PDB file of C-alpha atoms in Angstrom:
ATOM      1  CA  SER A1152    -106.100-107.561   7.350  1.00 43.00           C
ATOM      2  CA  SER A1153    -102.807-107.045   7.657  1.00 48.00           C
ATOM      3  CA  GLY A1154    -100.568-106.199   4.818  1.00 55.00           C
ATOM      4  CA  GLN A1155    -101.788-109.148   2.192  1.00 82.00           C
ATOM      5  CA  ARG A1156    -103.220-111.368   4.683  1.00 85.00           C
ATOM      6  CA  LEU A1157    -106.971-111.675   5.908  1.00 87.00           C
ATOM      7  CA  TYR A1158    -107.256-112.816   9.581  1.00 90.00           C
ATOM      8  CA  ALA A1159    -110.112-115.166  10.787  1.00 90.00           C
ATOM      9  CA  VAL A1160    -109.593-114.682  14.843  1.00 93.00           C
ATOM     10  CA  MET A1161    -112.569-117.491  16.322  1.00 92.00           C
ATOM     11  CA  HIS A1162    -113.649-118.590  19.526  1.00 90.00           C
ATOM     12  CA  ASP A1163    -115.364-121.285  20.512  1.00 83.00           C
ATOM     13  CA  THR A1164    -116.397-122.920  23.844  1.00 78.00           C
ATOM     14  CA  SER A1165    -112.876-123.872  25.083  1.00 77.00           C
ATOM     15  CA  ALA A1166    -110.301-122.799  22.615  1.00 88.00           C
ATOM     16  CA  ILE A1167    -109.012-119.703  20.602  1.00 92.00           C
ATOM     17  CA  ASP A1168    -108.178-120.347  16.741  1.00 93.00           C
ATOM     18  CA  ILE A1169    -106.518-118.262  14.238  1.00 93.00           C
ATOM     19  CA  ALA A1170    -106.476-118.942  10.466  1.00 92.00           C
ATOM     20  CA  TYR A1171    -105.725-116.379   7.377  1.00 91.00           C
ATOM     21  CA  THR A1172    -105.845-116.216   3.861  1.00 91.00           C
ATOM     22  CA  THR A1173    -103.789-114.374   1.527  1.00 87.00           C
ATOM     23  CA  ASP A1174    -106.839-115.491  -1.619  1.00 80.00           C
ATOM     24  CA  LEU A1175    -108.195-112.260  -2.279  1.00 75.00           C
ATOM     25  CA  GLY A1176    -112.053-114.623  -2.622  1.00 75.00           C
ATOM     26  CA  ALA A1177    -110.750-116.114   0.607  1.00 73.00           C
ATOM     27  CA  THR A1178    -111.108-119.827  -0.624  1.00 81.00           C
ATOM     28  CA  ALA A1179    -108.226-120.809   0.902  1.00 88.00           C
ATOM     29  CA  TRP A1180    -107.403-120.830   4.545  1.00 91.00           C
ATOM     30  CA  THR A1181    -104.321-121.634   6.348  1.00 90.00           C
ATOM     31  CA  ALA A1182    -104.495-122.656   9.754  1.00 91.00           C
ATOM     32  CA  PRO A1183    -100.901-123.104  11.803  1.00 92.00           C
ATOM     33  CA  ALA A1184    -101.047-125.385  14.166  1.00 92.00           C
ATOM     34  CA  SER A1185     -99.411-122.661  16.436  1.00 91.00           C
ATOM     35  CA  LEU A1186    -102.201-120.846  16.212  1.00 92.00           C
ATOM     36  CA  GLN A1187    -104.640-123.536  17.185  1.00 91.00           C
ATOM     37  CA  GLY A1188    -106.381-124.288  20.584  1.00 89.00           C
ATOM     38  CA  MET A1189    -104.982-121.899  22.734  1.00 89.00           C
ATOM     39  CA  THR A1190    -107.026-121.529  26.080  1.00 87.00           C
ATOM     40  CA  GLY A1191    -109.042-118.396  27.175  1.00 86.00           C
ATOM     41  CA  LYS A1192    -111.618-116.222  26.499  1.00 88.00           C
ATOM     42  CA  LEU A1193    -111.409-114.279  23.351  1.00 91.00           C
ATOM     43  CA  ARG A1194    -112.647-110.443  24.361  1.00 92.00           C
ATOM     44  CA  ASP A1195    -111.618-108.001  21.495  1.00 93.00           C
ATOM     45  CA  VAL A1196    -109.124-107.515  18.290  1.00 95.00           C
ATOM     46  CA  GLY A1197    -107.965-104.624  16.773  1.00 94.00           C
ATOM     47  CA  GLN A1198    -104.424-103.052  15.200  1.00 93.00           C
ATOM     48  CA  PHE A1199    -102.264-101.029  17.292  1.00 93.00           C
ATOM     49  CA  PHE A1200     -98.654 -99.348  16.268  1.00 86.00           C
ATOM     50  CA  ASP A1201     -95.722-100.413  18.060  1.00 79.00           C
ATOM     51  CA  THR A1202     -92.670 -97.881  18.898  1.00 79.00           C
ATOM     52  CA  ASP A1203     -91.266 -98.210  14.812  1.00 83.00           C
ATOM     53  CA  GLU A1204     -94.788 -97.189  13.839  1.00 82.00           C
ATOM     54  CA  THR A1205     -95.782-101.017  12.389  1.00 85.00           C
ATOM     55  CA  ALA A1206     -99.232-101.636  12.547  1.00 88.00           C
ATOM     56  CA  ARG A1207     -99.685-105.173  14.661  1.00 90.00           C
ATOM     57  CA  ASN A1208    -102.935-107.209  15.135  1.00 93.00           C
ATOM     58  CA  VAL A1209    -103.652-107.770  19.010  1.00 96.00           C
ATOM     59  CA  ILE A1210    -105.486-109.795  20.772  1.00 95.00           C
ATOM     60  CA  LEU A1211    -107.391-109.564  23.788  1.00 95.00           C
ATOM     61  CA  THR A1212    -108.481-112.152  25.814  1.00 93.00           C
ATOM     62  CA  GLU A1213    -109.793-112.258  29.887  1.00 91.00           C
ATOM     63  CA  THR A1214    -106.179-112.629  30.892  1.00 94.00           C
ATOM     64  CA  HIS A1215    -103.674-111.338  28.384  1.00 95.00           C
ATOM     65  CA  LEU A1216    -103.207-108.270  25.817  1.00 96.00           C
ATOM     66  CA  PHE A1217    -101.137-110.144  22.885  1.00 95.00           C
ATOM     67  CA  TRP A1218     -99.541-109.193  19.464  1.00 93.00           C
ATOM     68  CA  LEU A1219     -99.959-111.306  16.599  1.00 93.00           C
ATOM     69  CA  ASP A1220     -96.595-112.411  15.226  1.00 92.00           C
ATOM     70  CA  GLU A1221     -97.238-112.853  11.657  1.00 90.00           C
ATOM     71  CA  THR A1222     -93.625-114.194  10.656  1.00 90.00           C
ATOM     72  CA  ASN A1223     -93.482-116.809  13.523  1.00 93.00           C
ATOM     73  CA  ASN A1224     -97.431-117.392  13.643  1.00 93.00           C
ATOM     74  CA  ALA A1225     -96.973-116.808  17.281  1.00 93.00           C
ATOM     75  CA  LEU A1226     -98.903-114.899  19.980  1.00 92.00           C
ATOM     76  CA  VAL A1227     -97.026-112.595  22.014  1.00 93.00           C
ATOM     77  CA  THR A1228     -97.664-111.908  25.229  1.00 94.00           C
ATOM     78  CA  LEU A1229     -97.963-107.867  25.484  1.00 93.00           C
ATOM     79  CA  TYR A1230     -99.380-107.408  28.655  1.00 96.00           C
ATOM     80  CA  ASN A1231    -100.927-109.822  31.624  1.00 96.00           C
ATOM     81  CA  LEU A1232    -104.066-108.033  33.366  1.00 96.00           C
ATOM     82  CA  PRO A1233    -104.753-107.840  36.720  1.00 92.00           C
ATOM     83  CA  PHE A1234    -108.539-107.642  36.089  1.00 88.00           C
ATOM     84  CA  ARG A1235    -110.696-109.629  33.207  1.00 88.00           C
ATOM     85  CA  GLY A1236    -110.382-107.998  29.859  1.00 90.00           C
ATOM     86  CA  HIS A1237    -113.012-107.117  28.072  1.00 90.00           C
ATOM     87  CA  ALA A1238    -112.231-104.392  25.480  1.00 92.00           C
ATOM     88  CA  ILE A1239    -109.605-102.734  23.939  1.00 95.00           C
ATOM     89  CA  GLN A1240    -109.670 -98.959  21.833  1.00 94.00           C
ATOM     90  CA  PRO A1241    -106.714 -97.024  20.053  1.00 93.00           C
ATOM     91  CA  PHE A1242    -106.869 -93.622  21.309  1.00 92.00           C
ATOM     92  CA  ARG A1243    -104.461 -91.204  22.606  1.00 90.00           C
ATOM     93  CA  VAL A1244    -103.224 -90.113  26.566  1.00 92.00           C
ATOM     94  CA  ASN A1245    -101.552 -86.873  27.550  1.00 90.00           C
ATOM     95  CA  ASP A1246    -101.119 -86.752  23.706  1.00 89.00           C
ATOM     96  CA  GLN A1247     -99.099 -89.834  23.143  1.00 90.00           C
ATOM     97  CA  VAL A1248    -100.695 -93.015  21.152  1.00 91.00           C
ATOM     98  CA  ALA A1249    -101.750 -95.549  23.413  1.00 93.00           C
ATOM     99  CA  LEU A1250    -104.105 -98.899  23.532  1.00 95.00           C
ATOM    100  CA  LEU A1251    -107.108 -98.711  26.126  1.00 94.00           C
ATOM    101  CA  ILE A1252    -107.486-101.855  27.944  1.00 95.00           C
ATOM    102  CA  PHE A1253    -110.955-101.944  29.494  1.00 90.00           C
ATOM    103  CA  MET A1254    -111.380-104.487  32.331  1.00 88.00           C
ATOM    104  CA  ASP A1255    -113.614-105.598  34.679  1.00 81.00           C
ATOM    105  CA  GLY A1256    -114.730-103.260  37.697  1.00 75.00           C
ATOM    106  CA  GLY A1257    -114.723-100.250  35.468  1.00 79.00           C
ATOM    107  CA  ARG A1258    -110.800-100.323  35.519  1.00 85.00           C
ATOM    108  CA  VAL A1259    -109.004 -99.065  32.272  1.00 90.00           C
ATOM    109  CA  HIS A1260    -105.570 -99.096  31.468  1.00 93.00           C
ATOM    110  CA  ALA A1261    -103.386 -97.375  28.333  1.00 94.00           C
ATOM    111  CA  TYR A1262    -100.933 -99.624  26.918  1.00 95.00           C
ATOM    112  CA  LEU A1263     -98.288 -97.347  25.167  1.00 94.00           C
ATOM    113  CA  PRO A1264     -96.062 -98.500  22.389  1.00 91.00           C
ATOM    114  CA  SER A1265     -93.260 -98.311  24.803  1.00 91.00           C
ATOM    115  CA  GLY A1266     -94.969-101.217  27.013  1.00 90.00           C
ATOM    116  CA  VAL A1267     -95.368 -98.742  29.568  1.00 93.00           C
ATOM    117  CA  VAL A1268     -98.808 -99.100  31.044  1.00 94.00           C
ATOM    118  CA  LEU A1269    -100.792 -96.492  32.960  1.00 93.00           C
ATOM    119  CA  ASP A1270    -103.843 -97.245  34.968  1.00 90.00           C
ATOM    120  CA  ILE A1271    -106.222 -93.842  33.886  1.00 88.00           C
ATOM    121  CA  SER A1272    -109.281 -96.000  35.827  1.00 84.00           C
ATOM    122  CA  PRO A1273    -111.684 -93.652  37.285  1.00 78.00           C
ATOM    123  CA  GLY A1274    -110.878 -92.602  40.682  1.00 67.00           C
ATOM    124  CA  GLY A1275    -107.730 -94.115  40.110  1.00 59.00           C
ATOM    125  CA  ALA A1276    -105.902 -97.501  41.111  1.00 53.00           C
ATOM    126  CA  GLN A1277    -108.271 -97.717  43.834  1.00 52.00           C
ATOM    127  CA  GLY A1278    -111.340 -97.546  41.784  1.00 53.00           C
ATOM    128  CA  MET A1279    -114.652 -95.257  42.287  1.00 57.00           C
ATOM    129  CA  PRO A1280    -115.956 -94.122  45.363  1.00 55.00           C
ATOM    130  CA  SER A1281    -117.363 -96.666  47.863  1.00 54.00           C
ATOM    131  CA  GLY A1282    -120.875 -97.504  47.118  1.00 56.00           C
ATOM    132  CA  LYS A1283    -119.872 -96.498  43.161  1.00 59.00           C
ATOM    133  CA  ASP A1284    -117.347 -99.270  42.113  1.00 59.00           C
ATOM    134  CA  LEU A1285    -118.013-102.173  40.124  1.00 64.00           C
ATOM    135  CA  GLY A1286    -116.797-105.349  41.360  1.00 63.00           C
ATOM    136  CA  PRO A1287    -116.020-108.353  39.500  1.00 63.00           C
ATOM    137  CA  ALA A1288    -118.721-109.740  37.012  1.00 61.00           C
ATOM    138  CA  THR A1289    -118.300-113.020  34.571  1.00 63.00           C
ATOM    139  CA  GLU A1290    -121.309-111.840  32.684  1.00 64.00           C
ATOM    140  CA  GLY A1291    -120.297-108.267  32.790  1.00 66.00           C
ATOM    141  CA  MET A1292    -119.855-105.912  29.223  1.00 70.00           C
ATOM    142  CA  THR A1293    -118.179-103.229  27.749  1.00 77.00           C
ATOM    143  CA  CYS A1294    -119.496-101.091  24.819  1.00 80.00           C
ATOM    144  CA  LEU A1295    -117.135 -98.688  23.281  1.00 83.00           C
ATOM    145  CA  ALA A1296    -118.044 -95.936  21.047  1.00 84.00           C
ATOM    146  CA  ALA A1297    -115.098 -93.107  20.011  1.00 87.00           C
ATOM    147  CA  THR A1298    -114.986 -90.033  18.313  1.00 85.00           C
ATOM    148  CA  GLY A1299    -112.424 -87.525  17.377  1.00 83.00           C
ATOM    149  CA  GLN A1300    -112.852 -86.215  21.185  1.00 88.00           C
ATOM    150  CA  TYR A1301    -113.888 -89.237  23.217  1.00 87.00           C
ATOM    151  CA  VAL A1302    -113.439 -92.612  24.037  1.00 88.00           C
ATOM    152  CA  TYR A1303    -116.970 -93.455  25.573  1.00 85.00           C
ATOM    153  CA  ALA A1304    -117.636 -96.847  27.486  1.00 84.00           C
ATOM    154  CA  GLY A1305    -120.653 -98.243  28.728  1.00 79.00           C
ATOM    155  CA  PHE A1306    -119.956-100.758  31.345  1.00 75.00           C
ATOM    156  CA  SER A1307    -122.034-103.005  32.895  1.00 73.00           C
ATOM    157  CA  GLY A1308    -121.416-105.470  35.608  1.00 68.00           C
ATOM    158  CA  LEU A1309    -122.311-106.446  39.501  1.00 68.00           C
ATOM    159  CA  ASP A1310    -121.682-103.935  42.409  1.00 64.00           C
ATOM    160  CA  THR A1311    -118.794-105.027  44.759  1.00 65.00           C
ATOM    161  CA  ALA A1312    -121.235-107.117  47.102  1.00 66.00           C
ATOM    162  CA  GLY A1313    -121.768-109.373  43.629  1.00 66.00           C
ATOM    163  CA  SER A1314    -125.734-108.770  43.733  1.00 67.00           C
ATOM    164  CA  ASN A1315    -127.109-105.510  42.097  1.00 66.00           C
ATOM    165  CA  GLN A1316    -126.373-104.521  38.603  1.00 67.00           C
ATOM    166  CA  LYS A1317    -124.322-101.174  38.212  1.00 65.00           C
ATOM    167  CA  PRO A1318    -124.613 -99.780  34.821  1.00 71.00           C
ATOM    168  CA  PHE A1319    -122.224 -96.436  34.013  1.00 72.00           C
ATOM    169  CA  ILE A1320    -120.954 -94.612  31.301  1.00 76.00           C
ATOM    170  CA  LEU A1321    -117.133 -93.283  30.995  1.00 79.00           C
ATOM    171  CA  ALA A1322    -116.702 -90.215  28.936  1.00 81.00           C
ATOM    172  CA  PHE A1323    -112.679 -89.961  28.680  1.00 85.00           C
ATOM    173  CA  ASP A1324    -111.475 -86.883  26.636  1.00 88.00           C
ATOM    174  CA  GLY A1325    -107.642 -88.565  26.427  1.00 86.00           C
ATOM    175  CA  HIS A1326    -106.180 -86.389  29.494  1.00 85.00           C
ATOM    176  CA  VAL A1327    -104.981 -87.472  33.165  1.00 80.00           C
TER     177      VAL A1327
END
């Protein structure tokens, strides 16, 4: 929910649709044409604060991070992902507010309110040491849990040869 609107972000096999209601009982929904039938695979939805500390609804697909422009009923691209997106988690990086973006291959980027993106992947931009890296996996997934001190991310995916499942858990304390 954002302000007085409750949003429904839905995904079927071929499209993403967004509708909202201002009705407390959610009996009447508005589905703006500009927010219907978007291509892509929906991965996650959350809230993040911009540089003015305004809460923004954000939507992660496999290829992009968007924010929902409620005034114009549009999705605005914040970031084109270099790897397939899996999940997002608001957190902090070096004591700055950040939105962590978890992607294929165990890659993690931190999106800051200023629009700066930091690669905080395990092992850096080059990934994990040889033999421990995850490759792309269309069926891979990321499960998140956040506490006041850590974000825990459980990744599953194939090895870089594309054959063996190589799950691992990342515990991130917000410092790089």
